Short mmCIF file of C-alpha atoms in Angstrom, two decimals:
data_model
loop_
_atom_site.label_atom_id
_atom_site.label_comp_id
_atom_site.label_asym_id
_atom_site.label_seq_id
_atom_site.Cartn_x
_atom_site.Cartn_y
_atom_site.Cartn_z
CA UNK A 209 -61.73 34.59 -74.23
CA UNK A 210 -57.92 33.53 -74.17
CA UNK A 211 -57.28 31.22 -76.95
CA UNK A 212 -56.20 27.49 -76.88
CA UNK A 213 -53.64 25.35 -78.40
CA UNK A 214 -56.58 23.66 -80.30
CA UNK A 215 -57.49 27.03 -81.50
CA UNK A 216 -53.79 28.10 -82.80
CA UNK A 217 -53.45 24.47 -84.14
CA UNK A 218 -56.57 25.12 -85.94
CA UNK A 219 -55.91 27.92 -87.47
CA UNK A 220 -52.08 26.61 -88.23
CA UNK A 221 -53.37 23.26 -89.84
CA UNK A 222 -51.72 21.28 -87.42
CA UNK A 223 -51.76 19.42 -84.40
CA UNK A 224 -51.83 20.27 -80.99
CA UNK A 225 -48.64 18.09 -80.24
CA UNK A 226 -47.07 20.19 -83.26
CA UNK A 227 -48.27 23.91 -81.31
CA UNK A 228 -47.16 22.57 -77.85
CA UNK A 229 -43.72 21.95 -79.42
CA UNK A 230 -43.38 24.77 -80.71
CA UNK A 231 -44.35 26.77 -77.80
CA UNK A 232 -41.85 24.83 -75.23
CA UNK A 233 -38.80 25.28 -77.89
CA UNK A 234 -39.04 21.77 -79.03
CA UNK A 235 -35.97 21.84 -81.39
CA UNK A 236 -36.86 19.02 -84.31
CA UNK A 237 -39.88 21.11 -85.69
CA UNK A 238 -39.57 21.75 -89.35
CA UNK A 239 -38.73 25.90 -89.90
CA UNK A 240 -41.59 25.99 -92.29
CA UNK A 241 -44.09 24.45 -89.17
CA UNK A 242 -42.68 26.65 -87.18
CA UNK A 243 -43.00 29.85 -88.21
CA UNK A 244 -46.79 28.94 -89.66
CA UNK A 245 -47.40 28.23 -86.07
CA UNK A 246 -45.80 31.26 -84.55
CA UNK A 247 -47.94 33.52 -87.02
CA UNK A 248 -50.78 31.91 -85.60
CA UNK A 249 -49.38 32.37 -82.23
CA UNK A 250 -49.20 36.04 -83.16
CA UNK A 251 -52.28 36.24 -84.70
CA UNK A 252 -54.97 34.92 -82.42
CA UNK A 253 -52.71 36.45 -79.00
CA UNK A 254 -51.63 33.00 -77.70
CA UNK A 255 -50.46 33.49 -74.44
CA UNK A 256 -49.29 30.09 -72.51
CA UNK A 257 -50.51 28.54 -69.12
CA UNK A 258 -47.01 29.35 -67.08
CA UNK A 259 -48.91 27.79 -64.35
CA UNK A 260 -49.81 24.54 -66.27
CA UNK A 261 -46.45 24.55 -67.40
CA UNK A 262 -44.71 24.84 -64.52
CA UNK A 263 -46.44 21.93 -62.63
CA UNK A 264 -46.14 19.50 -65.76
CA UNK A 265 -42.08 20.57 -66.03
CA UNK A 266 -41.53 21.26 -62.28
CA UNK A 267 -39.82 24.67 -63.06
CA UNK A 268 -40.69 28.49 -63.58
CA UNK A 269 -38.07 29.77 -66.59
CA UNK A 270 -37.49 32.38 -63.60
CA UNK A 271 -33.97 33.09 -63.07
CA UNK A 272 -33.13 35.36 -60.10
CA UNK A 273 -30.57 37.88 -59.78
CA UNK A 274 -29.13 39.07 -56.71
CA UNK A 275 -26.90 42.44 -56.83
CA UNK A 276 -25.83 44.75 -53.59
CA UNK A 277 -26.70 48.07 -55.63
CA UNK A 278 -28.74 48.23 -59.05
CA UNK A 279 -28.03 51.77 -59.37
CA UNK A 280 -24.14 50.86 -59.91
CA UNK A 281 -23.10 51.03 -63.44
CA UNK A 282 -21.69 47.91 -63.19
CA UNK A 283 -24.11 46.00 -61.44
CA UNK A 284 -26.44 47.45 -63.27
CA UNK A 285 -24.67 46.64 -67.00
CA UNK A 286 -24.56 42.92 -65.95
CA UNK A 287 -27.73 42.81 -64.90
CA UNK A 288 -28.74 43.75 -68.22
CA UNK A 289 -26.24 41.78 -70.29
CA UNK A 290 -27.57 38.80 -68.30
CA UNK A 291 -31.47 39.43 -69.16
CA UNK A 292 -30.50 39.20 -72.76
CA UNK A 293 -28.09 36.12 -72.80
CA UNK A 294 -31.55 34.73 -70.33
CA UNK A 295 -34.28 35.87 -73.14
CA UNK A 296 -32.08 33.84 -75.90
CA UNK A 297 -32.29 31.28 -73.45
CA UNK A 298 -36.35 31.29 -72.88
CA UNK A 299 -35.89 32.62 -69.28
CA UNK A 300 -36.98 35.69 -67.44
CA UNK A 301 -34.69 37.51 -64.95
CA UNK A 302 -35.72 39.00 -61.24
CA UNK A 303 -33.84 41.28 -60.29
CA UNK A 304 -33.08 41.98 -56.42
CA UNK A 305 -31.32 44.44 -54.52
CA UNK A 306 -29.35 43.53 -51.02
CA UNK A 307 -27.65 46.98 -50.29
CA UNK A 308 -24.61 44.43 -49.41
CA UNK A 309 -26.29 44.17 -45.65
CA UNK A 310 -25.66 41.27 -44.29
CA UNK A 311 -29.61 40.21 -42.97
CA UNK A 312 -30.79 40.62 -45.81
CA UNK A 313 -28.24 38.48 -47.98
CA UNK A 314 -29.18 35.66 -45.17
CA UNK A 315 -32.32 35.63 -45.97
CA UNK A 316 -32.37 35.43 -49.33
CA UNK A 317 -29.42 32.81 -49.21
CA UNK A 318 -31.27 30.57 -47.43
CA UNK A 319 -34.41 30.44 -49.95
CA UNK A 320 -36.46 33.80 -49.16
CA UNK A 321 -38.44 33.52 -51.98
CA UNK A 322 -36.65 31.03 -53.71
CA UNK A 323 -39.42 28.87 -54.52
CA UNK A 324 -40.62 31.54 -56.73
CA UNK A 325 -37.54 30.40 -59.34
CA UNK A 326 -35.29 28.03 -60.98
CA UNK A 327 -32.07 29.29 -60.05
CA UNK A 328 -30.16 32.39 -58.08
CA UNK A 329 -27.32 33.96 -59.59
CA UNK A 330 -25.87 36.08 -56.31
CA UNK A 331 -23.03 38.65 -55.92
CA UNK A 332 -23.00 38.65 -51.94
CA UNK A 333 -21.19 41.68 -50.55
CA UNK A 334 -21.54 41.21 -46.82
CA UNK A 335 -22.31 37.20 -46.05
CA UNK A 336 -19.41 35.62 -44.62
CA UNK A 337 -17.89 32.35 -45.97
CA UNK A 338 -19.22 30.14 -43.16
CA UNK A 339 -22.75 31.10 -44.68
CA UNK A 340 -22.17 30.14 -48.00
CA UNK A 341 -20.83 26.81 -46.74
CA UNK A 342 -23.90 26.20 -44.54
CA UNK A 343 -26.31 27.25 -47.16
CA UNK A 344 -29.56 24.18 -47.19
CA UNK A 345 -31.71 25.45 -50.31
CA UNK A 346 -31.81 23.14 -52.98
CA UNK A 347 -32.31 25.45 -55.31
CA UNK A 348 -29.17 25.72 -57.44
CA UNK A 349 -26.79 28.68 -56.64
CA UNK A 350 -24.01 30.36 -58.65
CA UNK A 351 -21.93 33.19 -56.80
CA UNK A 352 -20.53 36.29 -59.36
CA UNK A 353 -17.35 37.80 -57.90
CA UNK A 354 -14.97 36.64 -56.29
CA UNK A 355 -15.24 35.38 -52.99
CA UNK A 356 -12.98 33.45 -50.03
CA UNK A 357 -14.15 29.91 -48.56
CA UNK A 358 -16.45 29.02 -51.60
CA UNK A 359 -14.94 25.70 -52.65
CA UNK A 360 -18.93 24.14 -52.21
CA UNK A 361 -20.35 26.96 -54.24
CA UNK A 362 -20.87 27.43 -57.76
CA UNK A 363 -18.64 30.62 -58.80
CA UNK A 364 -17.84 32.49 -61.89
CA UNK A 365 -15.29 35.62 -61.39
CA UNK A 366 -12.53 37.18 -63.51
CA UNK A 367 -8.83 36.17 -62.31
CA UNK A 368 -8.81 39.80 -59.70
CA UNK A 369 -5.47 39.06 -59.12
CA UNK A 370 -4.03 38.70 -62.40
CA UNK A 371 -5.87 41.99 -63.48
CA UNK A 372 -4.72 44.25 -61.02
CA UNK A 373 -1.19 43.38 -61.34
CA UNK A 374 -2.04 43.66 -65.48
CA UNK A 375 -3.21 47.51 -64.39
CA UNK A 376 -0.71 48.27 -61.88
CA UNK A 377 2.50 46.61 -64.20
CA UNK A 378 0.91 49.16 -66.64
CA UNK A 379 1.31 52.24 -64.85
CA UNK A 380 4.55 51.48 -64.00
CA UNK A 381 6.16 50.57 -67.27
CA UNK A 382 5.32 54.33 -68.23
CA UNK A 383 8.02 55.01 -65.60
CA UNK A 384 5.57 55.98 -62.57
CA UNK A 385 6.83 55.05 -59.11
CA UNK A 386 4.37 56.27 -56.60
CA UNK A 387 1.65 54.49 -58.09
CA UNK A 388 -1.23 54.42 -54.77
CA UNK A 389 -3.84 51.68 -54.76
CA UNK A 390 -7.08 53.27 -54.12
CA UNK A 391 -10.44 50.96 -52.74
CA UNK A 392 -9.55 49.42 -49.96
CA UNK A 393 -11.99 47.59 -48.13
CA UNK A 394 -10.72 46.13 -44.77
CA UNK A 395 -14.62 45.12 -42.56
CA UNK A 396 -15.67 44.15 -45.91
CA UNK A 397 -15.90 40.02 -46.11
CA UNK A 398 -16.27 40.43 -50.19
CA UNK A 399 -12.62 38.65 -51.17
CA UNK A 400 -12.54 41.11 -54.36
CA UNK A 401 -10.89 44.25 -52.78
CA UNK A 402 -7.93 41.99 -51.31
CA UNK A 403 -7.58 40.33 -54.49
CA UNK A 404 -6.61 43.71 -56.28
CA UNK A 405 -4.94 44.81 -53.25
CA UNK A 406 -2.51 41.23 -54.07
CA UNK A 407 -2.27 41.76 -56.97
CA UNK A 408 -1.14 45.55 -56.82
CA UNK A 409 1.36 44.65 -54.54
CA UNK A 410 2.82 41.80 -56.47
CA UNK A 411 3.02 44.28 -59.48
CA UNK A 412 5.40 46.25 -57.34
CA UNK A 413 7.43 43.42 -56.11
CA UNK A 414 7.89 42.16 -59.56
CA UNK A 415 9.44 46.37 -60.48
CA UNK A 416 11.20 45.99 -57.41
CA UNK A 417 9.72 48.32 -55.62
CA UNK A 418 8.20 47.96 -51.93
CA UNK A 419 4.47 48.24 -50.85
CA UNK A 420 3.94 51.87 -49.01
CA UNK A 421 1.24 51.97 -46.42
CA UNK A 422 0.69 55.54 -47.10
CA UNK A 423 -0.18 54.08 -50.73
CA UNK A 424 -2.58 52.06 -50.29
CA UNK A 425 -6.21 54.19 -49.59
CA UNK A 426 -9.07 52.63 -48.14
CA UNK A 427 -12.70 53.62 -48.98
CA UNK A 428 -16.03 53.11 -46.97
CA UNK A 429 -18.00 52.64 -50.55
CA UNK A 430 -16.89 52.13 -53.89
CA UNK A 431 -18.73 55.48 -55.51
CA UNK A 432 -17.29 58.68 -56.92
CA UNK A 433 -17.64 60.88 -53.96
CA UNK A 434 -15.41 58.15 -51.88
CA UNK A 435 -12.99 58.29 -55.10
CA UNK A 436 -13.06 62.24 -55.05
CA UNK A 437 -12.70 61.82 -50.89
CA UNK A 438 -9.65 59.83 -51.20
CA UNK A 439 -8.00 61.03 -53.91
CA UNK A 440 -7.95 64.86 -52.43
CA UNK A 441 -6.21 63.30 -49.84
CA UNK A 442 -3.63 61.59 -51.33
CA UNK A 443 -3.03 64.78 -53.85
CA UNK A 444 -2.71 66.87 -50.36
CA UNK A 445 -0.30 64.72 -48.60
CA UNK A 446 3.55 65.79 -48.75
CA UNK A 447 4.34 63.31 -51.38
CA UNK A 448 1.32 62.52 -53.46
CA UNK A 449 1.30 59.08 -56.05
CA UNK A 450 2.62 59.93 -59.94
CA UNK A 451 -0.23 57.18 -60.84
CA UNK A 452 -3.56 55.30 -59.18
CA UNK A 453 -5.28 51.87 -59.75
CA UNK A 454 -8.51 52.23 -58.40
CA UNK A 455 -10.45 49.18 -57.67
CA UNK A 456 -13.53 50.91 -59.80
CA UNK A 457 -14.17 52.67 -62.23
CA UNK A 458 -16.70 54.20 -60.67
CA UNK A 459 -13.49 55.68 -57.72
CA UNK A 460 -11.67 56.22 -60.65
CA UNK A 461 -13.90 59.17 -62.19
CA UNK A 462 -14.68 60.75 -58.38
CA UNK A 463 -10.76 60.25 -58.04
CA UNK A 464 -10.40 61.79 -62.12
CA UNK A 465 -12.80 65.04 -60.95
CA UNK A 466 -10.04 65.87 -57.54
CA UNK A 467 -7.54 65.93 -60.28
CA UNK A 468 -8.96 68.38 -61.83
CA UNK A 469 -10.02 70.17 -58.76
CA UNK A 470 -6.64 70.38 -57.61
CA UNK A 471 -5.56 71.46 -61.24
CA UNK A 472 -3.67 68.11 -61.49
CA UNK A 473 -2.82 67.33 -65.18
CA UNK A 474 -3.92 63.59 -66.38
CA UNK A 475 -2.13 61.78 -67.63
CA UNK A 476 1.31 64.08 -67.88
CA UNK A 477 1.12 64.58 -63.73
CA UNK A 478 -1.36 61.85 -62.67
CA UNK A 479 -2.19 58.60 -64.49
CA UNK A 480 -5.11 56.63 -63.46
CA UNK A 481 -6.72 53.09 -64.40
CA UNK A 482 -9.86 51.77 -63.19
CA UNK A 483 -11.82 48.70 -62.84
CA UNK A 484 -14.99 47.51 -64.09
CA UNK A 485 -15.53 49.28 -67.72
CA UNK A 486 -18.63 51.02 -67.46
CA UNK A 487 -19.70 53.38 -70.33
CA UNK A 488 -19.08 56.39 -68.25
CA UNK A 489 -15.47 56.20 -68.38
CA UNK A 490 -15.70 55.86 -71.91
CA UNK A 491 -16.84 59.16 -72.30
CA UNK A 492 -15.30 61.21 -69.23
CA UNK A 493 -12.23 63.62 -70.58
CA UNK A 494 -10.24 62.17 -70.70
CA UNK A 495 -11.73 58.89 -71.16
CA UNK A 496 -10.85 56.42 -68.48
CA UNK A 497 -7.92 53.32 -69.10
CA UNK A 498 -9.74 50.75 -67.09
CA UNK A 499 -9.78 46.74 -66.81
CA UNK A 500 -12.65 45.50 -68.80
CA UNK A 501 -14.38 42.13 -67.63
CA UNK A 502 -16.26 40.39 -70.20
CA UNK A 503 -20.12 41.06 -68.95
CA UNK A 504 -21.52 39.11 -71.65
CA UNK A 505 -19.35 35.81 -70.80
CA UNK A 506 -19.82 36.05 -67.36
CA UNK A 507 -23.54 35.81 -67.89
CA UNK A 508 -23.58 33.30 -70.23
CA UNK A 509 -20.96 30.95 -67.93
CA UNK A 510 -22.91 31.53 -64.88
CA UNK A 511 -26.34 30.55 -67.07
CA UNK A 512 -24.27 27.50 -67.85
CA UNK A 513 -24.13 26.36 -64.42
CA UNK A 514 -27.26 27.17 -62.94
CA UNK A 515 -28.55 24.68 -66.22
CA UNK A 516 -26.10 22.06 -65.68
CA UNK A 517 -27.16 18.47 -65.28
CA UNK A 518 -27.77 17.86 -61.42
CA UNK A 519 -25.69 16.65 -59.34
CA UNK A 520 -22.47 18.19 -60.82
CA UNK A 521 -19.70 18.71 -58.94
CA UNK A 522 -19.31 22.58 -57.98
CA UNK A 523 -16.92 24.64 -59.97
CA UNK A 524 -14.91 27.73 -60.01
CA UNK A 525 -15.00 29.51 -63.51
CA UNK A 526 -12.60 31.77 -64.71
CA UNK A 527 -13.94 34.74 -66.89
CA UNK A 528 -11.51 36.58 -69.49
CA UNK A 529 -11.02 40.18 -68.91
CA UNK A 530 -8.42 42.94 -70.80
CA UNK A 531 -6.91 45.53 -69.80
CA UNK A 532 -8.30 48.53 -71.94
CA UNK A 533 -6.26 51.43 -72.45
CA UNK A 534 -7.50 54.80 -72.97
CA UNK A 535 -6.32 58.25 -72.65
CA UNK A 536 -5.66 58.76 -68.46
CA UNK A 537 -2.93 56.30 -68.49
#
């Protein structure tokens, strides 16, 4: 038999007022109380009504979290930064997986299964802006990335713009002039790509140099064999790039291994940054310069919103990122 608040109050010497605090984070317990109640808790294997609870406070503690690919390294570090700012936070993450197609971020935009929590934190790929706009679920939304024609939505993102002129003003002030921008994504309706692409190109007006077509790479994905694709490519061509700001880290590395195919030396030949700071660049030789966004903040500022007092006024958050500098660069 499962046991009962009476029965941990019981055995605590307390009340069953004092247990049900404790066990819905009631903050003005004394510490004492509370951990006699939590070894009682432990004890007798306490396990709460989530049922009970949900219809006497009218919400889950379910969080959901919508990515395009949880086998990214980035996707996939977020999604794990933001199950442990949630935990601190008494909430439990669900973790879904889009593929970025465009059906399926629809459906789950317009409350697939979003009864089933309290809030969606979403990083939509391939849903255009008129979607977001039309969007009808109550329950609240915030978007991660950056994206165009969200001034109605909830959205927390790193300043793409500022950080890819940071990366690209960096390879040039080590005297590189051919500096290609590599990730590209012109049928894709996710505003981040362009972002870097502006911001790349303002980093050259601001050196005085001009934007070059022939420079600027698109990809179909954003993985290391469209990295390694592209980068052979540009390394072929009559006049290959002295330097490349990839718009991931995850291009940069397929983009690092055609270097090495081609026996180009990096950094003396070929310097490359990346974008996203994902542990393997930490570790690939040489170890990856790349623009670091702050997971942990991101998760904790998009928390923020999905908790804030209702109705509030939809925001755009900025994120701090830095530019990390390593050894290809």
């Amino acid at each position: 038999m499962n046991p009962k608040l009476r029965d941990v109050a019981e055995h605590a010497g307390v009340s069953v007022r004092t247990v049900s605090n404790v066990v819905n984070g009631f903050r003005y317990v004394a510490p004492a109380t509370r951990e006699r109640v939590q070894a009682s808790i432990d004890v007798l294997g306490y396990r709460p009504n989530l049922a009970a609870r949900t219809l006497r406070q009218g919400r889950t503690g379910l969080v959901a979290l919508v990515i395009p690919e949880i086998d990214s390294p980035y996707f996939a570090e977020l999604a794990a930064r933001t199950v442990r700012v949630a935990g601190a936070r008494g909430l439990t993450v669900l973790i879904d997986q889009t593929d970025g197609d465009a059906e399926r971020e629809k459906e789950l935009l317009h409350g697939k299964r979003s009864q089933l929590v309290d809030g969606v934190l979403f990083s939509p790929w391939a849903v255009a802006p008129a979607e977001l706009a039309a969007r009808t679920d109550p329950v609240p939304l915030v978007l991660l990335g950056e994206h165009d024609g969200t001034a109605g939505v909830d959205h927390v993102a790193i300043d793409n713009v500022v950080a890819a002129r940071e990366a690209t003003a960096h390879l040039l002030a080590s005297g590189r002039r051919r500096v290609a921008a590599l990730g590209i994504q012109p049928r894709s309706l996710n505003a981040t790509a362009r972002q870097r692409l502006a911001g790349y190109r303002q980093a050259l007006a601001e050196a005085g140099l001009p934007a070059d077509p022939a420079l600027e790479v698109p990809v179909g994905r954003l993985h290391r064999a469209d990295g390694h694709r592209a980068m052979l490519r540009l390394l072929d061509a009559d006049h290959p790039p002295d330097a490349v700001f990839c718009f991931t880290d995850e291009l940069a590395l397929g983009a690092l291994r055609a270097a090495a195919d081609r026996g180009v030396a990096v950094p003396e030949a070929l310097a490359l940054v990346g974008f996203d700071d994902i542990e393997d660049g930490r570790y690939s030789v040489p170890a990856l310069t790349t623009v670091s966004p702050d997971k942990d903040r991101i998760a904790e500022l998009a928390l923020d919103r999905l908790a804030r007092p209702e109705p509030a006024a939809p925001r755009s958050i900025v994120a701090p990122h830095h530019l990390e500098v390593r050894e290809t660069s």
